[in-house]
PDB file of C-alpha atoms in Angstrom:
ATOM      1  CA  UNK A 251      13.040 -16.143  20.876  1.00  0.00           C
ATOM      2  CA  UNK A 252      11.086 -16.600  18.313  1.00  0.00           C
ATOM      3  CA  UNK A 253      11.341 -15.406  14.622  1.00  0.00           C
ATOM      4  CA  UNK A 254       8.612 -12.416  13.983  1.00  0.00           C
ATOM      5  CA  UNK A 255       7.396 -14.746  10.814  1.00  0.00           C
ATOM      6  CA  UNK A 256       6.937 -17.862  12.777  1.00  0.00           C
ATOM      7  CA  UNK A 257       4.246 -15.886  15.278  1.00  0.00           C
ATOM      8  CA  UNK A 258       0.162 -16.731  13.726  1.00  0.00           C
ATOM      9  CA  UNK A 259       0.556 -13.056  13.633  1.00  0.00           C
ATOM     10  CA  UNK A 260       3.259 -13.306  10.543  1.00  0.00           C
ATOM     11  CA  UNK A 261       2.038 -16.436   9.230  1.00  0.00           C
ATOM     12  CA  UNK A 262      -1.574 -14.422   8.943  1.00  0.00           C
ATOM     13  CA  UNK A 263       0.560 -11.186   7.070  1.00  0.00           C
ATOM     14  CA  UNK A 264       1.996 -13.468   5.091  1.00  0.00           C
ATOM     15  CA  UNK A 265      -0.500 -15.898   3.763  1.00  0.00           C
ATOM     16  CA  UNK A 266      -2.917 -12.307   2.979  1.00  0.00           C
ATOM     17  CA  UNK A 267       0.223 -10.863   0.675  1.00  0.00           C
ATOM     18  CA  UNK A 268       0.174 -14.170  -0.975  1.00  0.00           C
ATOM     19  CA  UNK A 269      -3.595 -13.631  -1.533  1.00  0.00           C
ATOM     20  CA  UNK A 270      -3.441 -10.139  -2.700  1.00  0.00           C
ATOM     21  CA  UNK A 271      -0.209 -10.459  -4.900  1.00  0.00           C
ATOM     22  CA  UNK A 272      -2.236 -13.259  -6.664  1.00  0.00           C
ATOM     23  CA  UNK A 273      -5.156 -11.046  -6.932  1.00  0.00           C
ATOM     24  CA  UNK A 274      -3.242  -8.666  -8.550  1.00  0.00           C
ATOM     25  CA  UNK A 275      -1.283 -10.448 -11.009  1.00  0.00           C
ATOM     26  CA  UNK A 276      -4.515 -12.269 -12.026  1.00  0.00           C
ATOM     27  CA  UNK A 277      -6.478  -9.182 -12.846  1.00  0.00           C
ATOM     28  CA  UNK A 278      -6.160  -8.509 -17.062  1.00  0.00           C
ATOM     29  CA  UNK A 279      -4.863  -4.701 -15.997  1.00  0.00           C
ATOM     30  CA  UNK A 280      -3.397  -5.176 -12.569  1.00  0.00           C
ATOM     31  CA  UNK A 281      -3.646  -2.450  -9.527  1.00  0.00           C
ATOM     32  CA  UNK A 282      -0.301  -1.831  -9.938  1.00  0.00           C
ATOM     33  CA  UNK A 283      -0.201  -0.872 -13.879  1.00  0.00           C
ATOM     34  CA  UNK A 284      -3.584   1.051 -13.414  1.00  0.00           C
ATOM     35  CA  UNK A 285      -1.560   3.243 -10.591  1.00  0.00           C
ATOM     36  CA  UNK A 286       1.842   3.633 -12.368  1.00  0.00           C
ATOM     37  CA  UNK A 287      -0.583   4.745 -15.533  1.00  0.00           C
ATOM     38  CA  UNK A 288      -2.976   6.698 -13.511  1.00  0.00           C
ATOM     39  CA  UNK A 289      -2.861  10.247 -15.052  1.00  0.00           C
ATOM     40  CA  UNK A 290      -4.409  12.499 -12.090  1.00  0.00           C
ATOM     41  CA  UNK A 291      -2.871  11.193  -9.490  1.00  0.00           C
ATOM     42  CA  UNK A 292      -3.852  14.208  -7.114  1.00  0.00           C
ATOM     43  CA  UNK A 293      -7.461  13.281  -7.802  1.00  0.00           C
ATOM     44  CA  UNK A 294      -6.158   9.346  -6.664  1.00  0.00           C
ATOM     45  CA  UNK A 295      -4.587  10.503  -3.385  1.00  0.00           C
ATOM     46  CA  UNK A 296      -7.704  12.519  -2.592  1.00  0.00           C
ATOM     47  CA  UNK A 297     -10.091  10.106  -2.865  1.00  0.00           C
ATOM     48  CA  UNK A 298      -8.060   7.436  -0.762  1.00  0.00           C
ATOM     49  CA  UNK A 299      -7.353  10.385   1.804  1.00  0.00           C
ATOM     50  CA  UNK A 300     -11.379  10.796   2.079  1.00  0.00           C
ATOM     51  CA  UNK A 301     -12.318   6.984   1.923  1.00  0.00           C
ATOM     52  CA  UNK A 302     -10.160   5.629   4.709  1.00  0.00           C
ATOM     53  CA  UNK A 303     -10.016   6.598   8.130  1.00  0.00           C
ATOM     54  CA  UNK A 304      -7.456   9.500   9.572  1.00  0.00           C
ATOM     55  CA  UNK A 305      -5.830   6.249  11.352  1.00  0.00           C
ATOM     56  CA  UNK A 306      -5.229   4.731   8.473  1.00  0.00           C
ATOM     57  CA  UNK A 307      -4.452   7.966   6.552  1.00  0.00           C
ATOM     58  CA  UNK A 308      -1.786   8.859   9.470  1.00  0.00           C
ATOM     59  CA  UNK A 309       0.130   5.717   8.838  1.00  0.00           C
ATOM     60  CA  UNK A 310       0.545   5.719   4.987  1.00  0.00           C
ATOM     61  CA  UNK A 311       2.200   9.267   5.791  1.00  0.00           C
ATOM     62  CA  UNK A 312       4.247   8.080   9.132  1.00  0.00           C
ATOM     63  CA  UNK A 313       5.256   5.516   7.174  1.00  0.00           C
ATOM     64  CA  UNK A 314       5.620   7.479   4.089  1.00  0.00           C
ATOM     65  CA  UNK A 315       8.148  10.117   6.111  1.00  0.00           C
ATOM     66  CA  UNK A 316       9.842   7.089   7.723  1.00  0.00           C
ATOM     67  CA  UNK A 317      11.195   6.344   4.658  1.00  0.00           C
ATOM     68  CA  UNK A 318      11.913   9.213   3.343  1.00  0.00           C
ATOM     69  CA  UNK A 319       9.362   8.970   0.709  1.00  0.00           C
ATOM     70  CA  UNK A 320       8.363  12.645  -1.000  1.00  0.00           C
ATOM     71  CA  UNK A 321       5.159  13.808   0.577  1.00  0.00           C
ATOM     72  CA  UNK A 322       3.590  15.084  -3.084  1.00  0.00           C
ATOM     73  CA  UNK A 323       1.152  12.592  -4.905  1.00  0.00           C
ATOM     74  CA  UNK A 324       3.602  12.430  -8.293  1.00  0.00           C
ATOM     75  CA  UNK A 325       6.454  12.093  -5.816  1.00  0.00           C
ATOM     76  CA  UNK A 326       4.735   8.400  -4.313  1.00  0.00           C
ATOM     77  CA  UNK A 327       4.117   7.364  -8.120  1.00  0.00           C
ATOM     78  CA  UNK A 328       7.339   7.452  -9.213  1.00  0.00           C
ATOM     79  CA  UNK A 329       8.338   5.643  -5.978  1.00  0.00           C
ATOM     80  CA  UNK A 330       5.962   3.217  -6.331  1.00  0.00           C
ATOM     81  CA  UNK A 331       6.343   2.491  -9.793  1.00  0.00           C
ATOM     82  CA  UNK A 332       9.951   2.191 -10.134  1.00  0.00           C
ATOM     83  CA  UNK A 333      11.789  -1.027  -9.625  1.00  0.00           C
ATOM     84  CA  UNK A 334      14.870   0.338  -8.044  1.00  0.00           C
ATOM     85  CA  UNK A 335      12.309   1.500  -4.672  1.00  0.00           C
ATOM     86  CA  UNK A 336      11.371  -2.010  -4.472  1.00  0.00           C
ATOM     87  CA  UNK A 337      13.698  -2.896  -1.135  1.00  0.00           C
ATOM     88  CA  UNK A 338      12.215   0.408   0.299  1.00  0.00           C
ATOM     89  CA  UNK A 339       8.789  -0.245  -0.519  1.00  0.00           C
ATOM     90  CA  UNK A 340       8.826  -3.722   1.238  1.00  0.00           C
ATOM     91  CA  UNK A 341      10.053  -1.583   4.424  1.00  0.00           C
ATOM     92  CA  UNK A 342       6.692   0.959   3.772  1.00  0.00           C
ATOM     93  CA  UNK A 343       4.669  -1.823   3.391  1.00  0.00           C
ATOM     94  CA  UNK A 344       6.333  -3.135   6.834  1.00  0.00           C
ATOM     95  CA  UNK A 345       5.814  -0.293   8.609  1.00  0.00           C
ATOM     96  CA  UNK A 346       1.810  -0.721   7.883  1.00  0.00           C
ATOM     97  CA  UNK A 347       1.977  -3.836   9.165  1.00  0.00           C
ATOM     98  CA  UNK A 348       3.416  -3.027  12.204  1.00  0.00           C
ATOM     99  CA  UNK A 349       0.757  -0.347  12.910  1.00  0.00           C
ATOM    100  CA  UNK A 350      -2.306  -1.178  11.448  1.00  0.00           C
ATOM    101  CA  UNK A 351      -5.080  -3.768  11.851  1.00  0.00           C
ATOM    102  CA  UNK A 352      -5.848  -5.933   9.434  1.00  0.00           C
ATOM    103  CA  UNK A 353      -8.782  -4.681   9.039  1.00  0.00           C
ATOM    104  CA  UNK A 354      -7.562  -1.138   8.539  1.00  0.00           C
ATOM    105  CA  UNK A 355      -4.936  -2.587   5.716  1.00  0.00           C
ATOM    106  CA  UNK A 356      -8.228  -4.326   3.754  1.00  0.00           C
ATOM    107  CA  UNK A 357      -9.253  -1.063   4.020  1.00  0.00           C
ATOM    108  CA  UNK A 358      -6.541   0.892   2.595  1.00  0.00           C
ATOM    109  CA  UNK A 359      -5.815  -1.330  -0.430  1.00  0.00           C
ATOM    110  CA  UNK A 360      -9.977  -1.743  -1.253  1.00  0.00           C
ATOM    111  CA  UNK A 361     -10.110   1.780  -1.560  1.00  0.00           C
ATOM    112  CA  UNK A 362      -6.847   2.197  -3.681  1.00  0.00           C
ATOM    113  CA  UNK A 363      -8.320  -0.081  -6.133  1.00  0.00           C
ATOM    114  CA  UNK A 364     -12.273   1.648  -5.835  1.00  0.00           C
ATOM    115  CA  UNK A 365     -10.502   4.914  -6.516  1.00  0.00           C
ATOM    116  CA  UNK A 366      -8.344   3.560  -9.444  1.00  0.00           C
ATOM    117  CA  UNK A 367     -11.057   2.084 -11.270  1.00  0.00           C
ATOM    118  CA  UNK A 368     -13.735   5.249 -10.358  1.00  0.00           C
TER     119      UNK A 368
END
């Protein structure tokens, strides 16, 4: 059988995490630091919530609840933004994978970074 990161399928995942960790890091402020400094964070959460679809909006909160994640927008800051989540966080990020198209993912993270910067 063959590992799940040998399949085009993982390679694919794994090449576009590559891409977007280096688009992150290479931005002066990155998405992360704009996030864990975001002050309204309910005003964040609402505008991802009405820019990407209910499919899409679903998952982040399966996923979310899968890991036991709080369901309150100050609760997934302080997950995201401390280091000791960051085994957990890989699993969240999994459990997108796992569920959504490509596609859907672009979609999640390009409005994360529209509403950030709004």
């Amino acid at each position: 059988m063959q590992h799940e990161m040998c399949t085009a399928k993982g390679i694919f995942w794994l090449i576009f995490l590559c891409v977007l960790f280096v688009i992150v890091i290479s931005e002066e402020i990155s998405v992360h630091d704009k996030y864990c400094e975001y002050k309204n964070i309910e005003k964040f959460y609402e505008c991802l919530k009405l820019g990407v679809t209910e499919t899409t909006w679903t998952t982040f909160i399966k996923c979310s609840k899968e890991i036991t994640m709080s369901s309150e927008p100050r609760g997934y800051q302080k997950f995201f933004c401390e280091s000791l989540h960051e085994g957990t966080v890989r699993l969240w990020y999994a459990c997108l994978m796992e569920i959504l198209k490509a596609s859907e993912i672009n979609e999640f993270f390009k409005f994360s970074e529209k509403c950030l910067f709004e």
